[in-house]
PDB file of C-alpha atoms in Angstrom:
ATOM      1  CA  UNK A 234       0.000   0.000   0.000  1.00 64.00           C
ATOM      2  CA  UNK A 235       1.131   3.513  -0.986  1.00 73.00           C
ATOM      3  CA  UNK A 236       1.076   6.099   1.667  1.00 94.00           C
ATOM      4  CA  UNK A 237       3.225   8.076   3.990  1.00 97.00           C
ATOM      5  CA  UNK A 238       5.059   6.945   7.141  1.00 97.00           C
ATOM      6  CA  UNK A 239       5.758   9.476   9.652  1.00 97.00           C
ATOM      7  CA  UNK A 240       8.221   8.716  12.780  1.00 96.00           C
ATOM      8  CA  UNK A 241       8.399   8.334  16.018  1.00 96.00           C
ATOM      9  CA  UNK A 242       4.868   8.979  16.592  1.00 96.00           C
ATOM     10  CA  UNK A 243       5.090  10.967  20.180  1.00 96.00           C
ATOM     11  CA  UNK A 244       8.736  12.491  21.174  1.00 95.00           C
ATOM     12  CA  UNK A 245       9.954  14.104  23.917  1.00 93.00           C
ATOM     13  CA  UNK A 246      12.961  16.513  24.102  1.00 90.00           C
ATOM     14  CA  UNK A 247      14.495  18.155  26.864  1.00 90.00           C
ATOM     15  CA  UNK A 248      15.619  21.836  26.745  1.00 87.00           C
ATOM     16  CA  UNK A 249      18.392  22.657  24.105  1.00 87.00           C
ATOM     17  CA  UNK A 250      18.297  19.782  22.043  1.00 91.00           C
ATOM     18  CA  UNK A 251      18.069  18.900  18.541  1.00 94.00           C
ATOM     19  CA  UNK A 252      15.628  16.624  17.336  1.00 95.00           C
ATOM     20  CA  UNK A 253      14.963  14.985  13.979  1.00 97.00           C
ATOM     21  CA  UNK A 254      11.149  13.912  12.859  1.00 97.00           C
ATOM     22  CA  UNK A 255      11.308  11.347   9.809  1.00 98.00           C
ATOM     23  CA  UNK A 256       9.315  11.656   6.810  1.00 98.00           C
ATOM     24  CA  UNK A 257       9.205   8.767   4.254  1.00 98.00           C
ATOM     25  CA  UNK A 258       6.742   8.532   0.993  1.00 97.00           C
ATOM     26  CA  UNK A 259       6.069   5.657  -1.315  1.00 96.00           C
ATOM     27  CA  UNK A 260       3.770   7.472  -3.326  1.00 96.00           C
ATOM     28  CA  UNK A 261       6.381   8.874  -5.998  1.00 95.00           C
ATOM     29  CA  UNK A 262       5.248  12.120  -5.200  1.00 94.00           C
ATOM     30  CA  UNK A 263       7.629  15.181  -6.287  1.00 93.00           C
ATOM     31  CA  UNK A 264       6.032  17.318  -3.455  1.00 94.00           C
ATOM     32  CA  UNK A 265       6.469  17.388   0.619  1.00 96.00           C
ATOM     33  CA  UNK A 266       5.716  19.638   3.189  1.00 96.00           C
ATOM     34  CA  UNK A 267       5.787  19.869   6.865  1.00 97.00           C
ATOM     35  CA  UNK A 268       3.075  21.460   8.965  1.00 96.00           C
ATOM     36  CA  UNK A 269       2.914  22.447  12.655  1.00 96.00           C
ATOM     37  CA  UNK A 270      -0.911  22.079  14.069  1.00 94.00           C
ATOM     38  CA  UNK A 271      -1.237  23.811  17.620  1.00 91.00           C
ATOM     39  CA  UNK A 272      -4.428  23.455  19.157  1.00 83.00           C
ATOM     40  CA  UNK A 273      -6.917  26.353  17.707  1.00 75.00           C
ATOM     41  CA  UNK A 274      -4.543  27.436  15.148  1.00 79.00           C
ATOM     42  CA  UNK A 275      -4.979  25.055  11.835  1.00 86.00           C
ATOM     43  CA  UNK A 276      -2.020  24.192   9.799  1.00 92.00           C
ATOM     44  CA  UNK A 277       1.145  26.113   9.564  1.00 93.00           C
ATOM     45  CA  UNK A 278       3.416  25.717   6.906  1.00 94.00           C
ATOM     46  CA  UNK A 279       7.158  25.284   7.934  1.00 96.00           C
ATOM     47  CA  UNK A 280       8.780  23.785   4.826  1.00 97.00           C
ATOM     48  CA  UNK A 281       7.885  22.302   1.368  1.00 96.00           C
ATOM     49  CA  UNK A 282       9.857  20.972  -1.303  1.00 96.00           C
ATOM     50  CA  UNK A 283       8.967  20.655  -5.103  1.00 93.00           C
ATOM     51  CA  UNK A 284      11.778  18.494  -6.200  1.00 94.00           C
ATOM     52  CA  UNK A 285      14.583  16.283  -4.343  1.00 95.00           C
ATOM     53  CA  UNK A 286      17.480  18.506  -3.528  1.00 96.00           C
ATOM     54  CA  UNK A 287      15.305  21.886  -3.344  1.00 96.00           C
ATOM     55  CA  UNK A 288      13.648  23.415  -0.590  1.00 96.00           C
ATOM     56  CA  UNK A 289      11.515  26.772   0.844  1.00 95.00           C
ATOM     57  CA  UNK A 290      11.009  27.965   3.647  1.00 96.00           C
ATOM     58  CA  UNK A 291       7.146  28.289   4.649  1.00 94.00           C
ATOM     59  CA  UNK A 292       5.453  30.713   6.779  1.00 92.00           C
ATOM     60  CA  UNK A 293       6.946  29.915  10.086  1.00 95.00           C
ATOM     61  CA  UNK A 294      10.359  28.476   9.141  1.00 97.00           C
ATOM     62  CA  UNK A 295      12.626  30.196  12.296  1.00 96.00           C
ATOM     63  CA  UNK A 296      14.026  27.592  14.188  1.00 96.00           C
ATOM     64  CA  UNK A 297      13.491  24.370  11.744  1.00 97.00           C
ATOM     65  CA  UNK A 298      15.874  22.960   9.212  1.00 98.00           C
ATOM     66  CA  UNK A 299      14.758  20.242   6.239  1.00 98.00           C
ATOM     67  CA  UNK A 300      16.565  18.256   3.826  1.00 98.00           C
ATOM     68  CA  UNK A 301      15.529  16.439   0.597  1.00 98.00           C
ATOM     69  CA  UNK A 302      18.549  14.361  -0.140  1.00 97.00           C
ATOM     70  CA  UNK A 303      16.002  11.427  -2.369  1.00 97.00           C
ATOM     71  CA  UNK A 304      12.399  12.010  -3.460  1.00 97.00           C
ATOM     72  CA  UNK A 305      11.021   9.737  -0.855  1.00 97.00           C
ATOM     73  CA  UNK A 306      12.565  11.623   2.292  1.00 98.00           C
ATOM     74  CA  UNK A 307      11.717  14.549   3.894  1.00 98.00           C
ATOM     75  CA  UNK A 308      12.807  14.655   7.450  1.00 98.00           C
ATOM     76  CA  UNK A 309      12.663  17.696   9.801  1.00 98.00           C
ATOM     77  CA  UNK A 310      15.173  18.660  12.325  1.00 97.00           C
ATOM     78  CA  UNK A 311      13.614  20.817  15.168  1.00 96.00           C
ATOM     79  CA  UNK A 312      16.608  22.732  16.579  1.00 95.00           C
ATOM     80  CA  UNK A 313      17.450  24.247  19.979  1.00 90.00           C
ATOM     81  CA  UNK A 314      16.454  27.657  18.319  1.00 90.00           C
ATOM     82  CA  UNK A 315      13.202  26.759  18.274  1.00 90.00           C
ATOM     83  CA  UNK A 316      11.709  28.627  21.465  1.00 88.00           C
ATOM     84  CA  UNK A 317       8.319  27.002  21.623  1.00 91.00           C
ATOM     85  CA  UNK A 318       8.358  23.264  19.902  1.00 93.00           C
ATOM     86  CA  UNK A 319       5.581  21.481  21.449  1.00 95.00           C
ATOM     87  CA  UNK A 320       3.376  20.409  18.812  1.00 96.00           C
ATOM     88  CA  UNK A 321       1.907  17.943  16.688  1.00 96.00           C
ATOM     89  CA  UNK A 322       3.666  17.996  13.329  1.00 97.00           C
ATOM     90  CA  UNK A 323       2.276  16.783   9.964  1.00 96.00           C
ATOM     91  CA  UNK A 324       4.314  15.627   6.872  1.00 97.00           C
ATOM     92  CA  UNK A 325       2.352  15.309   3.532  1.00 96.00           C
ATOM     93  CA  UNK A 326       3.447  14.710  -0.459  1.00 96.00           C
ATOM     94  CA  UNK A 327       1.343  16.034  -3.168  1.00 93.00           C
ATOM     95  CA  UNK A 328       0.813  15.439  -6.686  1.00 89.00           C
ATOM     96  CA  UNK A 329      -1.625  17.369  -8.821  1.00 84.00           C
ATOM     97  CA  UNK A 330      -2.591  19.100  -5.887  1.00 85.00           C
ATOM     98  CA  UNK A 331      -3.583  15.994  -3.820  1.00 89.00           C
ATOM     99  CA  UNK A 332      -2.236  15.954  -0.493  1.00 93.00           C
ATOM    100  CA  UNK A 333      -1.844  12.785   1.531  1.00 95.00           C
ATOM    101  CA  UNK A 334      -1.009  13.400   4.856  1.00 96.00           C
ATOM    102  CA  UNK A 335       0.819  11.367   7.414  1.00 97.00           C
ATOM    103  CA  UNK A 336      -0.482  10.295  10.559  1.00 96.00           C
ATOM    104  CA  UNK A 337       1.919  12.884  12.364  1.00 96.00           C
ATOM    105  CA  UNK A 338       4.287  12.825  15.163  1.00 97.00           C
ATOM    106  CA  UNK A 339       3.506  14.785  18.767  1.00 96.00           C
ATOM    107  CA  UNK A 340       6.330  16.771  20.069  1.00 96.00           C
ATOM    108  CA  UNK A 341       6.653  16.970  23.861  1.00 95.00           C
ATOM    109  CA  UNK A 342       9.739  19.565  25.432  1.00 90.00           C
ATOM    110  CA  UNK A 343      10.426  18.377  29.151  1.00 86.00           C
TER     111      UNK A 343
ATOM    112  CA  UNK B 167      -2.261  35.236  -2.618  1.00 75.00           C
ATOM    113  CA  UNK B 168      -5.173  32.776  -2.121  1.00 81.00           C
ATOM    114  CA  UNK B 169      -6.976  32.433   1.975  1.00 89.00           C
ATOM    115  CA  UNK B 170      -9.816  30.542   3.392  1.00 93.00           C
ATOM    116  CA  UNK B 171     -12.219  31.343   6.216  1.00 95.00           C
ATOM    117  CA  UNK B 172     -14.001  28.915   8.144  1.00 96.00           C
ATOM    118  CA  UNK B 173     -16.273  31.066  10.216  1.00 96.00           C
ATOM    119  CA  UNK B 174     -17.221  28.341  12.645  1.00 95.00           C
ATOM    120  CA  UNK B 175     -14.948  27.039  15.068  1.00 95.00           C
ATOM    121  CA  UNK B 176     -17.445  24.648  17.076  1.00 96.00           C
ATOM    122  CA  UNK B 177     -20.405  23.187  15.892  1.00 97.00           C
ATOM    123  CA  UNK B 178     -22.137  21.110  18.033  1.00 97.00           C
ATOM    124  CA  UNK B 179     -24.939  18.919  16.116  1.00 97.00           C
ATOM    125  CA  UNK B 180     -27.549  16.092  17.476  1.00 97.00           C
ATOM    126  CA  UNK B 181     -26.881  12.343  15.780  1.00 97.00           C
ATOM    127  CA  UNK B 182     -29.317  12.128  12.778  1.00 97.00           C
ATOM    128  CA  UNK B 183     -29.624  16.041  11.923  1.00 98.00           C
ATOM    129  CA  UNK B 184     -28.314  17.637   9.215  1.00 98.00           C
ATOM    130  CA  UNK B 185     -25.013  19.356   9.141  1.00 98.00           C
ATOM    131  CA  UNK B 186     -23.628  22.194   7.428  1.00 98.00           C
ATOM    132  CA  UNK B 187     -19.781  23.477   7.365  1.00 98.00           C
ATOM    133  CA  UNK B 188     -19.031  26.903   5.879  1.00 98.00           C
ATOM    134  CA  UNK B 189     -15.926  27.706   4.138  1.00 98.00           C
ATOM    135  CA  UNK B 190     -15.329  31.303   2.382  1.00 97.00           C
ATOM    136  CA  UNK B 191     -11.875  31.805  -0.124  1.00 94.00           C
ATOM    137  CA  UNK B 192     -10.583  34.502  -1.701  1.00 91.00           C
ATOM    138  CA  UNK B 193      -8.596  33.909  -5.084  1.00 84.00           C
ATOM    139  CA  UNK B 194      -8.953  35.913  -8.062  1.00 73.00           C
ATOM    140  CA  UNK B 195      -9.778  32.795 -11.186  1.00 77.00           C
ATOM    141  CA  UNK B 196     -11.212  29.992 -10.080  1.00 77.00           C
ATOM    142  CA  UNK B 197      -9.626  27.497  -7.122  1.00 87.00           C
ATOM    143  CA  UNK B 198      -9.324  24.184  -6.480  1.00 92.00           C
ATOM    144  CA  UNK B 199     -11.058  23.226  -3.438  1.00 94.00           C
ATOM    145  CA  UNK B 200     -10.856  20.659  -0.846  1.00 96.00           C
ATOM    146  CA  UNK B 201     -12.239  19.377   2.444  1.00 98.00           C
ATOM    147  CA  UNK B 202     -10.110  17.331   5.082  1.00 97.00           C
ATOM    148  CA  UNK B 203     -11.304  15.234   7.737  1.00 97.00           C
ATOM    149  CA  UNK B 204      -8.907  14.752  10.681  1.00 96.00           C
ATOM    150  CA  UNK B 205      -9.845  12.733  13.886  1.00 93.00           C
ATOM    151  CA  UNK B 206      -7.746  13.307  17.178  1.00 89.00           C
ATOM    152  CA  UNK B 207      -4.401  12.734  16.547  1.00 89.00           C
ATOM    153  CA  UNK B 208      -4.443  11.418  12.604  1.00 91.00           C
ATOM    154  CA  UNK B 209      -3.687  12.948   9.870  1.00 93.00           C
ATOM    155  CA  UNK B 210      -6.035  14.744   7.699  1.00 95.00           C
ATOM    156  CA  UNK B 211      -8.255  12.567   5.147  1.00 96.00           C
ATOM    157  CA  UNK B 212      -9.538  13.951   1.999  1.00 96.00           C
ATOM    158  CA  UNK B 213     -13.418  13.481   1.681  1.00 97.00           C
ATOM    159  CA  UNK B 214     -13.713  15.567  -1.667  1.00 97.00           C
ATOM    160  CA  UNK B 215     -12.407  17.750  -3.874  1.00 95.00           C
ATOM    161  CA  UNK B 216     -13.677  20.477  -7.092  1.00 95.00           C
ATOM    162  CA  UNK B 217     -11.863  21.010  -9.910  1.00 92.00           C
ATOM    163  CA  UNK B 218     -13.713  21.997 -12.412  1.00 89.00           C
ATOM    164  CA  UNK B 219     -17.474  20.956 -13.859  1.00 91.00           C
ATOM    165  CA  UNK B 220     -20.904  20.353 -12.045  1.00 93.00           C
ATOM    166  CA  UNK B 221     -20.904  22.470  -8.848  1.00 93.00           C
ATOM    167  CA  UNK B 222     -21.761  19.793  -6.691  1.00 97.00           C
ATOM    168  CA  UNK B 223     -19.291  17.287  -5.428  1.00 97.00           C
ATOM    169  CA  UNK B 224     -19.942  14.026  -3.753  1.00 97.00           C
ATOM    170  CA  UNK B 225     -17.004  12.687  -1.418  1.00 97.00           C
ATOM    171  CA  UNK B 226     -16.318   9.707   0.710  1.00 96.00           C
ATOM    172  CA  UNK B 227     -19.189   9.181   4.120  1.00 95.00           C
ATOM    173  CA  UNK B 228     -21.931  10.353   2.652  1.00 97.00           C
ATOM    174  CA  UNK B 229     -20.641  14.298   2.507  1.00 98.00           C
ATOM    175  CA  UNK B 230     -21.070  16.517  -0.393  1.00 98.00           C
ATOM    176  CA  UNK B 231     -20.015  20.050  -1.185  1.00 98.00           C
ATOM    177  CA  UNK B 232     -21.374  22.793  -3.121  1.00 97.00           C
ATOM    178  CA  UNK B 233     -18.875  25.351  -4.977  1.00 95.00           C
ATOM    179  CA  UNK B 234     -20.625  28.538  -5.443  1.00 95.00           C
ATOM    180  CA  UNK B 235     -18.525  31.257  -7.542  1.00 92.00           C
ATOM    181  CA  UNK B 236     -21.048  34.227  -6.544  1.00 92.00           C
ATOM    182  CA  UNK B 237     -20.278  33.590  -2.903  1.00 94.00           C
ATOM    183  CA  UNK B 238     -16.967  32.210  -3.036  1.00 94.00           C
ATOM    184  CA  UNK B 239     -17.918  29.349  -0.798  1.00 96.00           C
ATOM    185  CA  UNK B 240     -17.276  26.032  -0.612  1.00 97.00           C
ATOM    186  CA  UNK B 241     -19.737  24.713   2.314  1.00 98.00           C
ATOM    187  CA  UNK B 242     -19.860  20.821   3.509  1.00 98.00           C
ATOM    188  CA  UNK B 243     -23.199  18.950   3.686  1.00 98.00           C
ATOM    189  CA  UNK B 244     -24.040  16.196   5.173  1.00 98.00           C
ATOM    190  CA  UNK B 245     -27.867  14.919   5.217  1.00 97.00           C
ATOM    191  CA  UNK B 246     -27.777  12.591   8.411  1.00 98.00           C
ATOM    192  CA  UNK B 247     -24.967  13.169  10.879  1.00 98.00           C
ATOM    193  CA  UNK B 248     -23.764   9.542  12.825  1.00 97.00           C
ATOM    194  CA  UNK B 249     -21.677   9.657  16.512  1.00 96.00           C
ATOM    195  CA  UNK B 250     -18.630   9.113  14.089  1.00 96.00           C
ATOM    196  CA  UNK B 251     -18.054  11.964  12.088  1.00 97.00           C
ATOM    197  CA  UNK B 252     -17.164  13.664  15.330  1.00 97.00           C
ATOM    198  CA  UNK B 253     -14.257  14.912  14.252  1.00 97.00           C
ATOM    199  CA  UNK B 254     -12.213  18.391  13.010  1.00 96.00           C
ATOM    200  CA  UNK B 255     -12.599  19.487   9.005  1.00 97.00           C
ATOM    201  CA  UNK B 256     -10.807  21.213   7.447  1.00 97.00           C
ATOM    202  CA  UNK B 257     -11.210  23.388   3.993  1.00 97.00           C
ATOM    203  CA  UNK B 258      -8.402  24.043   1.686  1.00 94.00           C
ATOM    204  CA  UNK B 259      -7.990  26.341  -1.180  1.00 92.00           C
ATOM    205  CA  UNK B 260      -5.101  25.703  -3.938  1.00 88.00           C
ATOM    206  CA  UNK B 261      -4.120  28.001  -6.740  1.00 77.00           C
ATOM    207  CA  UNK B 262      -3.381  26.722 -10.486  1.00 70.00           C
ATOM    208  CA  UNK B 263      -0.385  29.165 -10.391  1.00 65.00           C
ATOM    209  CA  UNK B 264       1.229  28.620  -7.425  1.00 64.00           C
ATOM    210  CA  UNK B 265       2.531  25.534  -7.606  1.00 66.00           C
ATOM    211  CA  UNK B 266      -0.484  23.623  -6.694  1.00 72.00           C
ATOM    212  CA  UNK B 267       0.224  24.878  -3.098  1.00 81.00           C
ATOM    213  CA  UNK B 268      -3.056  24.529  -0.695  1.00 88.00           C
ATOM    214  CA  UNK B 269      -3.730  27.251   2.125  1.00 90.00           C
ATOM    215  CA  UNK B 270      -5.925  25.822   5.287  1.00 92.00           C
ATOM    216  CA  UNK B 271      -9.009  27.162   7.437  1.00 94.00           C
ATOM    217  CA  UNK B 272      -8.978  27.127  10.739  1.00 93.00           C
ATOM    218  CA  UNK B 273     -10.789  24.277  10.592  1.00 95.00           C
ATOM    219  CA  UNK B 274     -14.217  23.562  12.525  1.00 97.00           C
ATOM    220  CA  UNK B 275     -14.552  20.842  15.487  1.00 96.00           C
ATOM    221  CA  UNK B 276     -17.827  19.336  15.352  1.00 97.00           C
ATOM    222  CA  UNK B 277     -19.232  17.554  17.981  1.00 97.00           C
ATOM    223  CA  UNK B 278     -22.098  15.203  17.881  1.00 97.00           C
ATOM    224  CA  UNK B 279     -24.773  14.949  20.423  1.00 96.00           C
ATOM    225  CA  UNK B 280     -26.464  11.108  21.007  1.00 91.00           C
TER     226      UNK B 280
END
């Protein structure tokens, strides 16, 4: 079955560290994104990419880096420079402008 | 640049009634248009999707949508409302030039009343 995998499901990260959230398609979609979802507040856009090896930065990129090394990768690395990072984080690939959305991954800071 | 208002954030309905989401955009030609179903702690699930043609989409459990250009709306329907479609939706507006890239409501909880 086609679809994407999102991982770990719930993480927790103490104060000053780097995380990473994995991202992985099988859908052969060109297009990924990652969203942040905070209660009340919808989806936020924090990075998309069009094409392997390209990236932009979305609405509330500060704090968040992304790679897209191979089409089905897309993983996002919540830094220390993120002030506020507990959230629930959703990955999706697009084609045509389909999404397909992951099943996400909830980020805890303790 | 394309947005999407969904004036309701709660909507609280009885099992059985009718329902009705509403969902406003603003894009100058004419959007595609989506509506995403996402239960606590999933991902979103499209129920339907315009393109283009007839006005009146059918999706996936029993919900339908009505594009109206005049009103730039894009409201959800759903005839008979069961205990599981408790859930948050979510309309989505995407422009042809732009990449294909969607912009998000708000999104409306709805709650459903035995």
């Amino acid at each position: 079955d086609g679809g994407i995998t999102q991982s770990p499901k719930y993480l927790f990260r103490k104060e000053g560290q780097n995380v990473t959230l994995s991202c992985e398609q099988n859908l052969n979609h060109d297009a990924m994104y990652w969203y942040r979802q905070d209660p009340g507040q919808g989806l936020r856009l924090i990075y998309y990419s069009q094409i392997v090896n390209d990236f932009q930065k979305g609405d509330i990129a500060e704090g968040y880096s992304v790679s897209r090394e191979k089409k089905e990768s897309f993983p996002l690395t919540v830094t220390s420079a993120q002030k506020n990072p507990t959230a629930f984080y959703l990955c999706a690939s697009s084609i045509d402008a389909i999404y397909t959305f992951g099943s996400g991954t909830r980020l805890t800071v303790v | 640049a394309q947005s999407v208002t969904q004036p309701d954030i709660h909507i609280t309905v009885s099992e059985g009634a009718s329902l009705e989401l509403r969902c406003n955009y603003s894009y100058g030609a004419t959007p595609y248009l989506f509506w995403y179903v996402q239960s606590p702690g999933q991902g979103l699930q499209l129920l339907l999707k315009y393109f283009s043609g007839d006005t009146l989409v059918q999706g996936i459990k029993g919900f339908e949508a009505e594009f109206k250009r005049s009103q730039s709306s894009f409201n959800l329907r759903k005839p008979s409302v069961h205990w599981s479609d408790a859930a948050e939706y979510f309309c989505a507006v995407g422009a042809r030039n732009a990449g294909n890239m969607l912009t998000f409501g708000g999104g409306t909880r709805l709650m459903v009343k035995p």
